[in-house]
Short mmCIF file of C-alpha atoms in Angstrom, two decimals:
data_model
loop_
_atom_site.label_atom_id
_atom_site.label_comp_id
_atom_site.label_asym_id
_atom_site.label_seq_id
_atom_site.Cartn_x
_atom_site.Cartn_y
_atom_site.Cartn_z
CA MET A 1 8.76 -42.00 23.84
CA ALA A 2 6.31 -42.44 26.65
CA ASP A 3 3.09 -44.25 25.91
CA TYR A 4 -0.21 -43.10 27.40
CA VAL A 5 0.15 -45.17 30.60
CA THR A 6 3.52 -43.63 31.32
CA LYS A 7 2.08 -40.16 30.77
CA ASN A 8 -0.81 -40.93 33.13
CA ARG A 9 1.62 -42.30 35.70
CA PHE A 10 3.59 -39.09 35.66
CA ILE A 11 0.43 -36.99 36.00
CA TYR A 12 -0.72 -39.05 38.99
CA SER A 13 2.73 -39.73 40.37
CA THR A 14 1.92 -38.08 43.72
CA ARG A 15 -1.35 -39.95 44.06
CA ASN A 16 0.50 -43.24 43.52
CA LEU A 17 2.84 -42.33 46.34
CA TRP A 18 0.04 -41.29 48.70
CA SER A 19 -2.05 -44.35 47.98
CA GLY A 20 0.83 -46.66 48.86
CA PHE A 21 1.83 -44.60 51.87
CA LEU A 22 -1.68 -44.55 53.35
CA PHE A 23 -2.19 -48.23 52.75
CA GLY A 24 1.20 -48.85 54.36
CA LEU A 25 0.08 -47.06 57.53
CA GLY A 26 -3.10 -49.09 57.59
CA LEU A 27 -1.14 -52.27 57.03
CA VAL A 28 1.30 -51.67 59.86
CA ALA A 29 -1.58 -50.92 62.22
CA PHE A 30 -3.36 -54.10 61.19
CA PHE A 31 -0.14 -56.09 61.62
CA ASP A 32 0.32 -54.59 65.07
CA GLU A 33 -3.25 -55.47 66.06
CA VAL A 34 -3.11 -59.05 64.81
CA VAL A 35 0.44 -60.09 65.65
CA PHE A 36 1.32 -58.14 68.78
CA HIS A 37 -2.13 -57.84 70.33
CA GLN A 38 -4.04 -60.97 69.35
CA LEU A 39 -1.37 -63.62 68.65
CA LEU A 40 1.62 -62.79 70.86
CA HIS A 41 -0.26 -60.85 73.56
CA TRP A 42 2.78 -58.57 73.95
CA HIS A 43 0.52 -55.55 73.76
CA HIS A 44 -2.72 -55.35 75.67
CA PHE A 45 -5.98 -53.58 75.04
CA TYR A 46 -4.91 -51.17 77.75
CA ASP A 47 -1.92 -52.00 79.90
CA LYS A 48 -2.57 -49.32 82.55
CA SER A 49 1.09 -48.24 82.42
CA THR A 50 0.28 -46.25 79.31
CA THR A 51 0.12 -42.52 79.96
CA SER A 52 -2.89 -40.46 78.98
CA ILE A 53 -1.07 -39.00 75.98
CA GLY A 54 -0.30 -42.57 74.91
CA LEU A 55 -4.02 -43.27 75.04
CA VAL A 56 -4.76 -40.25 72.85
CA SER A 57 -2.11 -41.05 70.24
CA ASP A 58 -3.25 -44.67 70.19
CA GLY A 59 -6.87 -43.74 69.64
CA LEU A 60 -5.94 -41.24 66.96
CA PHE A 61 -3.65 -43.64 65.15
CA HIS A 62 -6.22 -46.42 65.21
CA ALA A 63 -8.90 -44.14 63.75
CA PHE A 64 -6.55 -42.77 61.12
CA SER A 65 -5.20 -46.17 60.10
CA TRP A 66 -8.76 -47.44 59.64
CA PHE A 67 -9.38 -44.55 57.32
CA ALA A 68 -6.02 -44.86 55.56
CA THR A 69 -6.52 -48.56 54.77
CA VAL A 70 -9.83 -48.02 53.03
CA GLY A 71 -8.82 -44.67 51.56
CA GLY A 72 -5.51 -45.97 50.20
CA LEU A 73 -7.25 -48.85 48.45
CA PHE A 74 -9.93 -46.63 46.93
CA MET A 75 -7.14 -44.39 45.61
CA LEU A 76 -5.54 -47.50 44.12
CA ALA A 77 -8.81 -48.31 42.35
CA ASP A 78 -8.99 -44.71 41.18
CA LEU A 79 -5.48 -44.94 39.68
CA ARG A 80 -6.39 -48.15 37.92
CA ARG A 81 -9.45 -46.70 36.23
CA ARG A 82 -7.34 -43.73 35.14
CA HIS A 83 -4.76 -46.12 33.67
CA ALA A 84 -2.25 -44.41 35.91
CA LEU A 85 -1.20 -47.10 38.38
CA TRP A 86 2.56 -47.10 38.86
CA PHE A 87 3.28 -50.10 41.03
CA THR A 88 6.96 -49.41 41.70
CA ARG A 89 6.10 -45.99 43.05
CA TRP A 90 3.11 -47.36 44.95
CA TRP A 91 5.34 -49.93 46.66
CA GLY A 92 7.80 -47.18 47.44
CA GLY A 93 5.05 -45.33 49.25
CA LEU A 94 4.00 -48.50 51.07
CA PHE A 95 7.49 -49.41 52.31
CA PHE A 96 8.12 -45.84 53.33
CA GLY A 97 4.80 -45.66 55.19
CA VAL A 98 5.37 -48.91 57.06
CA GLY A 99 9.00 -48.13 57.84
CA ILE A 100 8.61 -44.54 58.88
CA PHE A 101 5.75 -45.34 61.24
CA GLN A 102 7.63 -48.21 62.87
CA LEU A 103 10.69 -46.01 63.20
CA TYR A 104 8.66 -43.17 64.71
CA ASP A 105 6.93 -45.62 67.05
CA GLY A 106 10.19 -47.31 68.01
CA THR A 107 12.23 -44.17 68.66
CA ILE A 108 9.97 -41.21 69.54
CA GLN A 109 6.99 -43.00 71.09
CA HIS A 110 8.84 -45.79 72.85
CA LYS A 111 12.11 -44.12 73.83
CA VAL A 112 11.76 -40.34 73.84
CA MET A 113 8.18 -40.01 75.05
CA ARG A 114 8.11 -43.41 76.82
CA LEU A 115 4.44 -43.90 75.95
CA HIS A 116 4.56 -47.68 75.85
CA GLN A 117 7.07 -50.44 75.13
CA ILE A 118 7.26 -53.40 72.78
CA ARG A 119 7.21 -55.89 75.63
CA TYR A 120 7.05 -55.77 79.36
CA ASN A 121 9.08 -57.49 82.09
CA VAL A 122 11.96 -58.52 79.80
CA ASP A 123 15.29 -57.02 78.76
CA ILE A 124 13.96 -54.53 76.24
CA PHE A 125 17.22 -53.71 74.42
CA PRO A 126 17.28 -56.58 71.86
CA TYR A 127 13.63 -55.95 71.06
CA ASP A 128 14.22 -52.24 70.52
CA LEU A 129 17.24 -52.96 68.35
CA THR A 130 15.41 -55.50 66.15
CA TRP A 131 12.35 -53.26 65.89
CA ASN A 132 14.26 -50.18 64.80
CA ILE A 133 16.65 -51.95 62.43
CA ILE A 134 13.71 -53.54 60.61
CA ALA A 135 12.01 -50.15 60.51
CA LEU A 136 15.12 -48.49 59.12
CA VAL A 137 15.58 -51.14 56.41
CA LEU A 138 11.94 -50.79 55.31
CA THR A 139 12.23 -47.00 55.21
CA ILE A 140 15.38 -47.19 53.09
CA ILE A 141 13.77 -49.63 50.64
CA GLY A 142 10.87 -47.21 50.36
CA LEU A 143 13.15 -44.23 49.78
CA ILE A 144 15.15 -46.09 47.11
CA LEU A 145 11.97 -46.96 45.20
CA ILE A 146 10.66 -43.41 45.51
CA THR A 147 13.85 -41.72 44.28
CA HIS A 148 14.24 -44.35 41.56
CA THR A 149 10.78 -43.60 40.13
CA GLN A 150 11.41 -39.89 40.59
CA ARG A 151 14.54 -40.17 38.46
CA ILE A 152 12.72 -42.11 35.73
CA GLN A 153 10.06 -39.42 35.59
CA LYS A 154 12.64 -36.59 35.46
CA SER A 155 14.66 -38.15 32.64
CA GLU A 156 11.60 -39.17 30.59
CA GLU A 157 10.07 -35.74 30.92
CA SER A 158 13.28 -33.99 29.91
CA VAL A 159 13.48 -36.29 26.85
CA SER A 160 9.90 -35.47 25.81
CA HIS A 161 10.58 -31.75 26.11
CA GLU A 162 13.47 -31.84 23.66
CA MET B 1 -32.98 -49.07 90.81
CA SER B 2 -35.81 -46.81 91.73
CA TYR B 3 -38.13 -47.80 88.95
CA THR B 4 -38.86 -51.35 87.94
CA ASN B 5 -37.21 -52.09 84.63
CA GLY B 6 -38.91 -49.05 83.18
CA GLU B 7 -41.59 -50.64 81.06
CA GLY B 8 -43.26 -47.28 80.59
CA ILE B 9 -40.06 -45.84 79.17
CA GLN B 10 -39.60 -48.80 76.91
CA PHE B 11 -43.06 -48.21 75.50
CA VAL B 12 -42.45 -44.53 74.80
CA LEU B 13 -39.22 -45.15 72.87
CA ALA B 14 -40.53 -48.24 71.11
CA PHE B 15 -43.66 -46.40 70.04
CA LEU B 16 -41.61 -43.69 68.32
CA PHE B 17 -39.69 -46.25 66.27
CA VAL B 18 -42.81 -48.19 65.30
CA LEU B 19 -44.40 -44.91 64.24
CA ALA B 20 -41.38 -43.91 62.12
CA PHE B 21 -41.32 -47.37 60.55
CA VAL B 22 -45.04 -47.32 59.64
CA MET B 23 -44.85 -43.75 58.26
CA TYR B 24 -41.93 -44.69 56.03
CA ILE B 25 -43.75 -47.72 54.62
CA VAL B 26 -46.94 -45.72 54.01
CA ALA B 27 -44.95 -42.95 52.31
CA ALA B 28 -43.08 -45.46 50.15
CA ILE B 29 -46.34 -47.07 48.97
CA GLN B 30 -48.11 -43.73 48.44
CA SER B 31 -45.38 -41.97 46.52
CA SER B 32 -44.63 -45.06 44.44
CA ARG B 33 -48.12 -44.71 42.96
CA ARG B 34 -47.40 -41.22 41.71
CA TYR B 35 -43.70 -41.41 40.87
CA LYS B 36 -41.13 -44.07 40.09
CA THR B 37 -41.29 -47.04 42.48
CA TRP B 38 -39.34 -46.30 45.65
CA PRO B 39 -36.28 -48.63 45.70
CA PHE B 40 -36.95 -51.86 47.56
CA TYR B 41 -33.44 -52.02 49.01
CA ARG B 42 -34.03 -48.69 50.75
CA ILE B 43 -37.17 -50.12 52.39
CA ILE B 44 -35.11 -53.11 53.54
CA LEU B 45 -32.35 -50.90 54.96
CA TRP B 46 -34.87 -48.72 56.77
CA SER B 47 -36.70 -51.75 58.16
CA PHE B 48 -33.48 -53.33 59.39
CA GLY B 49 -32.45 -50.08 61.03
CA MET B 50 -35.81 -49.79 62.74
CA VAL B 51 -35.74 -53.40 63.96
CA LEU B 52 -32.30 -52.81 65.51
CA ALA B 53 -33.32 -49.51 67.11
CA PHE B 54 -36.50 -51.11 68.38
CA SER B 55 -34.70 -54.11 69.89
CA ALA B 56 -32.26 -51.72 71.57
CA VAL B 57 -35.00 -49.95 73.51
CA PHE B 58 -37.65 -52.64 73.92
CA GLY B 59 -37.54 -56.23 75.12
CA PRO B 60 -34.98 -58.46 76.85
CA LEU B 61 -31.86 -56.59 75.70
CA ALA B 62 -33.19 -53.23 76.88
CA ALA B 63 -34.16 -54.78 80.21
CA ARG B 64 -30.72 -56.31 80.67
CA ALA B 65 -28.94 -53.11 79.70
CA HIS B 66 -30.36 -51.67 82.88
CA ASN B 67 -27.88 -53.40 85.13
CA ASP B 68 -25.41 -55.01 82.74
CA PHE B 69 -22.84 -52.68 81.17
CA THR B 70 -22.02 -55.11 78.35
CA ALA B 71 -25.68 -55.25 77.35
CA HIS B 72 -25.75 -51.47 77.64
CA MET B 73 -22.87 -51.29 75.14
CA ILE B 74 -24.74 -53.52 72.69
CA VAL B 75 -27.65 -51.10 73.02
CA HIS B 76 -25.25 -48.21 72.42
CA LEU B 77 -23.80 -49.83 69.29
CA LEU B 78 -27.22 -50.64 67.87
CA LEU B 79 -29.02 -47.44 68.81
CA GLY B 80 -26.22 -44.95 68.29
CA MET B 81 -24.21 -46.42 65.41
CA LEU B 82 -25.60 -49.28 63.37
CA ALA B 83 -29.29 -48.32 63.28
CA PRO B 84 -28.53 -44.68 62.34
CA LEU B 85 -26.25 -45.87 59.52
CA LEU B 86 -28.96 -48.13 58.08
CA LEU B 87 -31.62 -45.45 58.47
CA VAL B 88 -29.50 -42.81 56.70
CA LEU B 89 -29.11 -45.28 53.83
CA GLY B 90 -32.91 -45.51 53.75
CA ALA B 91 -32.92 -41.88 52.48
CA PRO B 92 -35.96 -40.82 54.54
CA MET B 93 -35.71 -37.13 53.62
CA THR B 94 -35.80 -37.86 49.90
CA LEU B 95 -38.84 -40.03 50.48
CA LEU B 96 -40.51 -37.36 52.60
CA LEU B 97 -39.89 -34.64 50.01
CA ARG B 98 -41.48 -36.65 47.24
CA THR B 99 -44.41 -37.73 49.39
CA LEU B 100 -45.44 -34.28 50.66
CA ASN B 101 -47.49 -31.99 48.44
CA ILE B 102 -45.53 -29.34 46.62
CA SER B 103 -46.07 -26.39 48.96
CA LEU B 104 -45.18 -28.44 52.05
CA ALA B 105 -42.15 -29.91 50.30
CA ARG B 106 -41.00 -26.40 49.36
CA ARG B 107 -41.36 -25.26 52.95
CA LEU B 108 -39.38 -28.27 54.14
CA SER B 109 -36.59 -27.69 51.66
CA ARG B 110 -36.44 -24.05 52.72
CA ILE B 111 -35.88 -25.25 56.29
CA LEU B 112 -33.19 -27.66 55.10
CA LYS B 113 -31.41 -24.79 53.38
CA SER B 114 -31.61 -22.51 56.41
CA ARG B 115 -28.69 -21.30 58.49
CA PRO B 116 -29.57 -23.23 61.69
CA VAL B 117 -29.60 -26.49 59.74
CA TRP B 118 -26.27 -25.53 58.18
CA ILE B 119 -24.85 -25.13 61.67
CA LEU B 120 -26.48 -28.29 62.98
CA MET B 121 -25.26 -30.42 60.08
CA ASN B 122 -21.68 -29.21 60.19
CA PRO B 123 -19.55 -32.33 60.83
CA ILE B 124 -17.79 -30.63 63.74
CA VAL B 125 -21.09 -29.85 65.43
CA THR B 126 -22.52 -33.34 64.88
CA SER B 127 -19.27 -34.85 66.18
CA PHE B 128 -19.46 -32.83 69.35
CA LEU B 129 -23.11 -33.73 69.87
CA ASN B 130 -22.35 -37.40 69.26
CA ILE B 131 -18.91 -38.11 70.77
CA GLY B 132 -18.97 -35.19 73.20
CA GLY B 133 -22.34 -36.39 74.46
CA LEU B 134 -20.86 -39.81 75.17
CA TRP B 135 -17.93 -38.30 77.08
CA ILE B 136 -20.38 -36.39 79.27
CA LEU B 137 -22.59 -39.43 79.76
CA TYR B 138 -19.81 -41.78 80.82
CA THR B 139 -17.42 -39.52 82.68
CA THR B 140 -19.98 -37.78 84.91
CA ASP B 141 -22.72 -39.11 87.16
CA LEU B 142 -25.16 -38.87 84.28
CA TYR B 143 -24.83 -42.57 83.56
CA MET B 144 -25.97 -43.41 87.10
CA MET B 145 -28.72 -40.79 86.99
CA MET B 146 -30.01 -42.22 83.74
CA HIS B 147 -30.78 -45.50 85.47
CA ASN B 148 -32.59 -43.85 88.35
CA ASN B 149 -34.65 -41.31 86.48
CA PRO B 150 -37.12 -42.25 83.71
CA PHE B 151 -37.02 -38.77 82.22
CA PHE B 152 -33.23 -38.80 81.83
CA HIS B 153 -33.48 -42.29 80.44
CA ILE B 154 -35.77 -41.24 77.58
CA VAL B 155 -33.91 -38.02 76.81
CA ILE B 156 -30.48 -39.67 76.78
CA HIS B 157 -31.59 -42.57 74.62
CA LEU B 158 -33.23 -40.21 72.18
CA HIS B 159 -30.08 -38.11 72.16
CA ILE B 160 -27.85 -41.12 71.48
CA PHE B 161 -30.07 -42.10 68.58
CA LEU B 162 -30.56 -38.65 67.05
CA ALA B 163 -26.93 -37.61 67.53
CA GLY B 164 -25.87 -40.88 65.87
CA TYR B 165 -28.22 -40.17 63.00
CA ILE B 166 -27.18 -36.59 62.27
CA PHE B 167 -23.52 -37.55 62.71
CA THR B 168 -23.86 -40.26 60.06
CA ALA B 169 -25.92 -38.00 57.80
CA SER B 170 -23.30 -35.25 58.06
CA MET B 171 -20.52 -37.61 56.96
CA ILE B 172 -22.12 -39.55 54.11
CA TYR B 173 -24.51 -37.75 51.80
CA VAL B 174 -27.46 -39.93 50.85
CA ASP B 175 -30.33 -37.45 51.14
CA PRO B 176 -30.26 -34.06 49.41
CA THR B 177 -27.66 -31.89 51.15
CA PRO B 178 -28.02 -28.17 50.38
CA HIS B 179 -24.93 -27.43 52.45
CA SER B 180 -22.28 -29.93 51.52
CA PHE B 181 -18.81 -29.94 53.00
CA SER B 182 -15.72 -31.08 51.11
CA PHE B 183 -14.48 -34.65 51.31
CA VAL B 184 -11.20 -33.62 52.88
CA TYR B 185 -12.91 -31.62 55.60
CA ARG B 186 -15.35 -34.42 56.37
CA ALA B 187 -12.56 -37.01 56.34
CA LEU B 188 -10.53 -34.98 58.82
CA VAL B 189 -13.43 -34.49 61.23
CA LEU B 190 -14.48 -38.12 60.84
CA VAL B 191 -11.02 -39.37 61.84
CA LEU B 192 -10.94 -37.06 64.87
CA ALA B 193 -14.44 -38.13 65.92
CA LEU B 194 -13.60 -41.82 65.62
CA ALA B 195 -10.43 -41.16 67.60
CA GLY B 196 -12.56 -39.56 70.30
CA HIS B 197 -14.67 -42.71 70.42
CA ASN B 198 -11.58 -44.94 70.63
CA ILE B 199 -9.98 -42.86 73.37
CA LEU B 200 -13.20 -42.83 75.40
CA SER B 201 -13.57 -46.60 75.23
CA LYS B 202 -9.98 -47.16 76.39
CA TYR B 203 -10.34 -44.50 79.06
CA MET B 204 -13.43 -46.23 80.43
CA TYR B 205 -11.55 -49.51 80.52
CA ALA B 206 -9.43 -48.08 83.32
CA GLN B 207 -11.95 -45.58 84.69
CA PRO B 208 -15.38 -47.24 84.56
CA PRO B 209 -18.40 -44.96 84.86
CA ASN B 210 -19.69 -44.72 88.43
CA GLY B 211 -21.68 -47.78 89.39
CA VAL B 212 -20.13 -50.12 86.79
CA PRO B 213 -18.13 -53.10 88.14
CA LEU B 214 -14.59 -53.44 86.76
CA ALA B 215 -15.11 -56.78 84.97
CA GLN B 216 -18.21 -55.50 83.19
CA ALA B 217 -16.40 -52.32 82.22
CA GLU B 218 -13.52 -54.24 80.63
CA MET B 219 -15.88 -56.42 78.62
CA GLY B 220 -18.13 -53.51 77.66
CA THR B 221 -15.41 -51.11 76.60
CA MET B 222 -13.69 -53.69 74.42
CA LEU B 223 -17.02 -54.28 72.76
CA MET B 224 -17.36 -50.52 72.28
CA TYR B 225 -13.87 -50.32 70.73
CA TYR B 226 -13.95 -53.30 68.38
CA GLY B 227 -17.68 -53.25 67.65
CA GLY B 228 -17.44 -49.54 66.98
CA GLY B 229 -14.51 -50.26 64.68
CA VAL B 230 -16.65 -52.53 62.53
CA VAL B 231 -19.35 -49.89 62.09
CA ASP B 232 -16.65 -47.25 61.48
CA PHE B 233 -15.20 -49.44 58.75
CA ILE B 234 -18.55 -49.64 56.94
CA LEU B 235 -19.02 -45.89 57.34
CA ILE B 236 -15.55 -45.16 55.93
CA TRP B 237 -16.15 -47.61 53.09
CA ILE B 238 -19.36 -45.82 52.06
CA PHE B 239 -17.66 -42.44 52.46
CA MET B 240 -14.78 -43.49 50.20
CA SER B 241 -17.04 -45.06 47.60
CA GLN B 242 -18.90 -41.74 47.44
CA TRP B 243 -15.56 -40.02 46.87
CA PHE B 244 -14.76 -42.63 44.21
CA LYS B 245 -18.00 -41.83 42.37
CA ALA B 246 -17.61 -38.08 42.76
CA THR B 247 -14.05 -37.96 41.39
CA ARG B 248 -14.60 -40.26 38.42
CA PRO B 249 -12.63 -38.92 35.46
CA GLN B 250 -14.82 -36.43 33.59
CA ALA B 251 -12.64 -36.30 30.51
CA VAL B 252 -10.45 -39.25 29.66
CA ILE B 253 -6.92 -37.93 29.57
CA PHE B 254 -4.86 -40.57 27.83
CA ASN B 255 -6.57 -43.84 27.03
CA GLU B 256 -6.07 -46.50 24.40
CA ASN B 257 -8.21 -44.67 21.83
CA ALA B 258 -6.66 -41.28 22.39
CA ALA B 259 -3.18 -42.73 22.23
CA GLU B 260 -3.70 -44.15 18.80
#
């Protein structure tokens, strides 16, 4: 039978997912800023080949990721004080957040909308391939963790109803 | 530049900040005699805010901002973002309400509850006044005109400061807020407003305001973007910690004691 933490986890199951997801978005933005902008210099502050819609989506994403980083962590603190933190589910949200953003960035933004690219003046194909495969793997890990915790919750709750 | 470094202007703006600083201190001392002592940390926050606002409009930085876009951006960050944040945390309205005599305080709180104030303090309105004002300033000839006309200079600087203040005050609630907006609504508008600030700074990187050399624009806009990000981070942090306090569990659902 579920103890009180398990019960709390089930009650705040969605919040666990959101907290991880939001922090994941913040994390991927931070990673992008530090690794690709500051360390590798693959991305520039403004590369002047970026279209105006690229500028808008960039500005919006940066503002949102700032908010998501802080917000996600405050939600984590909130779950802790409610004795409702479910780390497996939280990690599921995080992996899913990181993966899905990278995948969206790598396919829609880079390829379909052609807003900006990973690198300039090189053969882009290997970069695109690596980028999207990593993104896909992270998304799948996230989904596995999410459905796994979902299943635990379903079976436990059906047991407690009997 | 048609007027020489604008000492007269500097004096007008500086005088207003000195006045606000002195009034706050007098009010804090006065009301502390009658009521509970006004928190010292609020006096510190207010003083810091005033020092920053003062140094943005008076002295070497203000003089340099006249023909150096990077210095202008430091002024913008101090006057429009950091000083307002510190001043909001100084809770001046709370102090004013407890310093005034009862009938005046009642009249003031009636004004605060009125419809025009409700409109003015709506996060969407404050965002437009703040970020929209910046778009107008930097994408039209207003920026050039500001440097050639003392009147525009004073009005625009006052606008940057006041718009920054009401924007901050409409996002984080420190003073009494008769019309409060939900956290989700404020969060949404806040993100959009910060995005507007980000987009403007990157836009100016490629399209500098008229009269600004390219190299200065690149330096200045990056300062606007990253420096603004730091202040945004503090603002978001305070916003979220207010959410954290507001949503604290009222009834403990399942804890160790209840489980036993």
